[in-house]
Amino acid sequence: MRVKARAAEVVIGRDPERAKVLRAIYSTLAGRSAVCLLEGTIGSGKSTLAAEARARAAAAGLTVVQVTALAPDELVGDALRHHGPGPYCVVADDLPHADAQTQDALEQLSDYRSLTPEAGPPVLILATTSPSTDPLTRRLATRAAQTGTLITLRGLPPHELAKLLRIYGHTLDEEMLTEVHWYAAGNPGIALRLAQAGLDTSAMHHSEIPLDYLRAELELMTPCLRTFLEVLALDGGDSRADQAAEVALLALAQAPTEPRDPIDAAAMIDALRPMISGNGREMRLTDAAWSQAATALIDPARRLRLHELLAQRTSGLPRARHLSAACPDGNPGLGDELEAAGMDALEAGEYRTAAEYLALSVKVSRGAQQSRRMVSACLTVGIAESPTGIVELFADIDLLEEPALMFFLHAGLAFFTGQLSEARRLLLDLLRVPESERSFDDLTRWRMLILLSTVETAAADEQAARAAIAELRSLNIEPETAIDRALSRVLSMHEAYALWNSGAVEASIDHLDAFLIDAAGTAEHTDALYFRGRVHYYAGHAASALEDLERAEQGRHHRAVPAAAQRGMAEQAMIEFQLGHWTDAILHAEQVIAMARTSQDWRGLASSHAVLAMVAVAHADETAAAEHTDWLSHHVTTSSALPLYNVMIALAWTARMSGDQERALDVIADFRRGRLSTWAEAVGLIGWRALEIEAILDLPNPGRARLAEAERLLETFSQKVALRPALPLPYGHPQALRAKLAALRGDLTSAVADYRAAIWLTAEYPHTKARLHHSLGVIQRECGEHLDADEQLEAARDIFAQLGASPELTAVQSRLLSVAGRYASLTPRERDIAHLISQGRTNSEISEGLFVSKKTVEYHVSNLLPKLGMTSRRELWTAAAVASQRISPPEQPPGSTPGLRSHPPRSPQPRSLQPRSL
């Protein structure tokens, strides 16, 4: 779309497309005729981009001519010469609806001989087209594709669409922008109209704007192309391109009023390129706006017939979808068939497939059968953890005649939409009904208690979860159906979660060990592996944790509930980040976010954004860091305890790394005030204490009160670590904090000893270990232990480089090279004197050794210190240049004591004081 208030009209986004236009212009200027074809649907911006292309062609020196301005009674070559010398840019707008004269002119221009250098000045055909199977359009598209100047305009990405809307006076928040982008499928024209309407999210869902906007172009399509589009819209990508074309042909053949032109699948695919994706054989209609419009405008009887035809050419779940859609008035026999297929899928552990089969069976059922299948379908959708399926299926909950079942399923809907309190309230109201007044049996009560235990587990209320589990165990229900057997496995998982949430870590591991044997071959097996991996890690068994996570990763590709896989991979990414496997952590976190976009499931997003935020800050990627921390600060939508803990850690950690210690302390203070801190302590998540204490110590002026507070917190932290020494401490050990506190108080000897011990204690956590190497190197520089300092700084440098922690890598490299780089500015004599000063020699000793006067030495010293950016001889003893010589100054140089090592006093040695190049 066009940008207002600019001298030159340009297009928002479309940089790759603009580059293709410029290449076509360059090719024509170089003497080679070309075709530049802009294809897109109405509102995609092709006319605006074509206008910019014409202006650029004219500015480049091409003679721009509208094809309609060519004289009809002349050959095209002669007609062009009336408009000036070449090269030419011939413009043709809206090819599918061009008149015969325009078609004839373009036919001449597209002839091979007319587009060769020998035929005269080169010609650039600049044309626009909407989806069409017109032969001339497709021929020009082929020519443009061969030279890489076929421009397909699809929807704008969200950030570009937001920029466009702002230019037209519409500033949308992130949520509304996401909605507008979805309903418009990125189409600028539709998005502008939606923004102008000022609709809220609910109204936008029912808006006719996209349909009204696309209706005119849809109705202008040829019957074959429109039928093919309708088949693709109804098919949802389940059929191959040739199957969809065959269905379209059959549908046309059954409509006596429609022309029966042969359908060329390749031409259809080419024509619909702006709204489809795929490899030519397996393809789907990805433009949501066009899919909805095409579906809405299909005649109901025609739609049923298309579904029947698609069902004849598909199998499995796609066939079931089409059969169900073809029976709007119900079909008992089909309902039985779909229910049986759903139960088979459930037994095989294919929960989402089972849920969809059962949901389809509900649609074709009526009466008591529909109510019974509704309960089964809702339970299966819950087991499959499918938010999209839940919202769609639960829209019909009120069809149930039994109020208790209706409220039970409403509780399930509340849970899956994150309303834990509402879910708990509904379930407790049902379960507290006196036995004499209950309208449901023990099996239904058992199922209700499983859902209640799920709610309490998600809220990390271990006492309530264990109480619910104990009550349902007392019912002694023996699962008889595939659904109840799956629910029983879910219950067993909840028992493990409840044990872990209460701090019974080893008991939780024992329970999972037994469960993994009993659940072999089921979808819950992979979920249990992910969970046991987390429990092992936070219990301090890192090796066992990595083994479990590796096995879970292998099982994820065979049998796993997608939501469980998302959740498990997200927590795996956090563990990998802490262990220094940052590449793997990024990969898994990004996979979770990509899966969530497809599944519309929020599980795993919080932990994934937490990982990516920390990595982005460590890599100095400011744009990504802002994106992920903003999501964590304002858009996190999870009620589960561990992801919320990860969010807190990420916000505090990124604030610390950015130097905002007060912000880090505020985040931790909020965490301390909630129930989450109590839960974290129970399960062994105590690493946050290191972030809090170090943030206090890193305040610009901590003062005595702050240091005393840090010391008090450190004592508590030390006691907790002493009780459970194997717990993971990825953000720092008490010994490292003790070293930092000692350094702040000037006790460098204790600081060095504590830092050395802390490095060994954090061996599993490379980033923290590198930071300790760096800190120890700084202290040793100050102590004058330059050889050891250099070794520590180099160790830190190597780890930071491996992790890609660029700001810290730069800092440590700068410290290593800070003075060495300036040594080049010294004269050879000044270098000799600087080296001898670094050995602790006095001016008199240097004078005697170099056979020069003392005044000469003093003169050189007064020159070399400013060149090195120093003000005293002591600074030279602790400089990086000294470390490069691998020499430490003596303990007792004349006048001061810069070092801590014990060396006997050195007497002048004339031979060793001969001039030496540094």
mmCIF file of N, CA, C and O in Angstrom, residues 41 56 103 112 182 200 250 294 335 412 441 444 457 462 470 544 682 712 731 760 781 791 878:
data_model
loop_
_atom_site.group_PDB
_atom_site.id
_atom_site.type_symbol
_atom_site.label_atom_id
_atom_site.label_comp_id
_atom_site.label_asym_id
_atom_site.label_seq_id
_atom_site.Cartn_x
_atom_site.Cartn_y
_atom_site.Cartn_z
ATOM 1 N N THR A 41 -3.952 -10.987 -5.077
ATOM 2 C CA THR A 41 -5.404 -10.835 -4.987
ATOM 3 C C THR A 41 -5.756 -9.373 -4.740
ATOM 4 O O THR A 41 -4.874 -8.539 -4.493
ATOM 5 N N ARG A 56 9.936 4.297 -11.111
ATOM 6 C CA ARG A 56 11.357 3.940 -11.106
ATOM 7 C C ARG A 56 11.860 3.673 -12.523
ATOM 8 O O ARG A 56 12.999 3.992 -12.861
ATOM 9 N N GLN A 103 -4.995 -7.505 -25.460
ATOM 10 C CA GLN A 103 -4.512 -8.885 -25.536
ATOM 11 C C GLN A 103 -3.652 -9.077 -26.783
ATOM 12 O O GLN A 103 -2.592 -9.700 -26.739
ATOM 13 N N TYR A 112 8.502 -14.370 -29.116
ATOM 14 C CA TYR A 112 9.949 -14.476 -28.876
ATOM 15 C C TYR A 112 10.741 -13.485 -29.710
ATOM 16 O O TYR A 112 11.653 -12.819 -29.228
ATOM 17 N N TRP A 182 -4.788 -11.780 11.464
ATOM 18 C CA TRP A 182 -5.357 -13.113 11.228
ATOM 19 C C TRP A 182 -6.566 -13.038 10.310
ATOM 20 O O TRP A 182 -6.646 -13.750 9.314
ATOM 21 N N ASP A 200 -14.048 -4.515 18.094
ATOM 22 C CA ASP A 200 -13.327 -5.235 19.128
ATOM 23 C C ASP A 200 -13.136 -6.679 18.661
ATOM 24 O O ASP A 200 -13.613 -7.073 17.594
ATOM 25 N N LEU A 250 -15.382 -33.113 -11.587
ATOM 26 C CA LEU A 250 -16.630 -33.848 -11.401
ATOM 27 C C LEU A 250 -17.766 -32.908 -10.997
ATOM 28 O O LEU A 250 -18.910 -33.054 -11.448
ATOM 29 N N ALA A 294 -14.468 -18.116 0.310
ATOM 30 C CA ALA A 294 -14.873 -19.143 -0.652
ATOM 31 C C ALA A 294 -15.883 -20.102 -0.035
ATOM 32 O O ALA A 294 -16.880 -20.472 -0.662
ATOM 33 N N GLY A 335 -22.375 -42.376 12.787
ATOM 34 C CA GLY A 335 -21.957 -42.089 14.160
ATOM 35 C C GLY A 335 -21.313 -43.301 14.809
ATOM 36 O O GLY A 335 -20.289 -43.188 15.498
ATOM 37 N N GLY A 412 -14.181 -28.365 32.925
ATOM 38 C CA GLY A 412 -13.067 -28.720 32.057
ATOM 39 C C GLY A 412 -12.698 -27.601 31.115
ATOM 40 O O GLY A 412 -11.514 -27.307 30.886
ATOM 41 N N ASP A 441 -23.203 -41.084 38.912
ATOM 42 C CA ASP A 441 -22.696 -42.289 39.577
ATOM 43 C C ASP A 441 -21.247 -42.110 40.009
ATOM 44 O O ASP A 441 -20.627 -41.056 39.804
ATOM 45 N N THR A 444 -18.620 -41.215 37.278
ATOM 46 C CA THR A 444 -18.576 -39.789 36.928
ATOM 47 C C THR A 444 -17.884 -38.999 38.030
ATOM 48 O O THR A 444 -17.108 -38.073 37.748
ATOM 49 N N THR A 457 -3.029 -29.646 40.834
ATOM 50 C CA THR A 457 -1.628 -29.859 40.451
ATOM 51 C C THR A 457 -1.111 -28.680 39.657
ATOM 52 O O THR A 457 0.012 -28.199 39.879
ATOM 53 N N GLU A 462 -0.290 -28.766 46.511
ATOM 54 C CA GLU A 462 -0.048 -30.198 46.642
ATOM 55 C C GLU A 462 -0.979 -30.862 47.653
ATOM 56 O O GLU A 462 -1.401 -32.004 47.464
ATOM 57 N N ALA A 470 -6.540 -39.028 46.990
ATOM 58 C CA ALA A 470 -6.900 -40.008 48.030
ATOM 59 C C ALA A 470 -8.393 -40.337 47.973
ATOM 60 O O ALA A 470 -8.793 -41.506 48.112
ATOM 61 N N SER A 544 21.339 -38.398 35.028
ATOM 62 C CA SER A 544 20.083 -39.130 34.849
ATOM 63 C C SER A 544 19.050 -38.263 34.137
ATOM 64 O O SER A 544 18.268 -38.747 33.318
ATOM 65 N N ALA A 682 10.186 -25.874 48.483
ATOM 66 C CA ALA A 682 9.833 -27.265 48.789
ATOM 67 C C ALA A 682 10.423 -28.232 47.773
ATOM 68 O O ALA A 682 10.875 -29.324 48.127
ATOM 69 N N ARG A 712 23.228 -11.509 55.643
ATOM 70 C CA ARG A 712 22.164 -12.281 56.310
ATOM 71 C C ARG A 712 21.522 -13.263 55.322
ATOM 72 O O ARG A 712 21.307 -14.440 55.648
ATOM 73 N N TYR A 731 22.981 -20.277 39.063
ATOM 74 C CA TYR A 731 23.235 -18.832 39.028
ATOM 75 C C TYR A 731 24.223 -18.386 40.100
ATOM 76 O O TYR A 731 24.415 -17.192 40.299
ATOM 77 N N TRP A 760 35.222 -24.602 41.274
ATOM 78 C CA TRP A 760 35.044 -26.059 41.280
ATOM 79 C C TRP A 760 33.600 -26.434 41.581
ATOM 80 O O TRP A 760 33.064 -27.393 41.030
ATOM 81 N N ARG A 781 44.605 -9.616 39.449
ATOM 82 C CA ARG A 781 45.287 -8.457 38.875
ATOM 83 C C ARG A 781 45.567 -7.434 39.967
ATOM 84 O O ARG A 781 46.661 -6.890 40.077
ATOM 85 N N GLU A 791 45.691 -16.498 33.433
ATOM 86 C CA GLU A 791 45.114 -17.828 33.216
ATOM 87 C C GLU A 791 43.606 -17.818 33.472
ATOM 88 O O GLU A 791 42.829 -18.428 32.713
ATOM 89 N N THR A 878 50.338 -3.932 37.951
ATOM 90 C CA THR A 878 49.086 -4.700 37.838
ATOM 91 C C THR A 878 48.481 -4.634 36.446
ATOM 92 O O THR A 878 47.326 -4.952 36.253
#
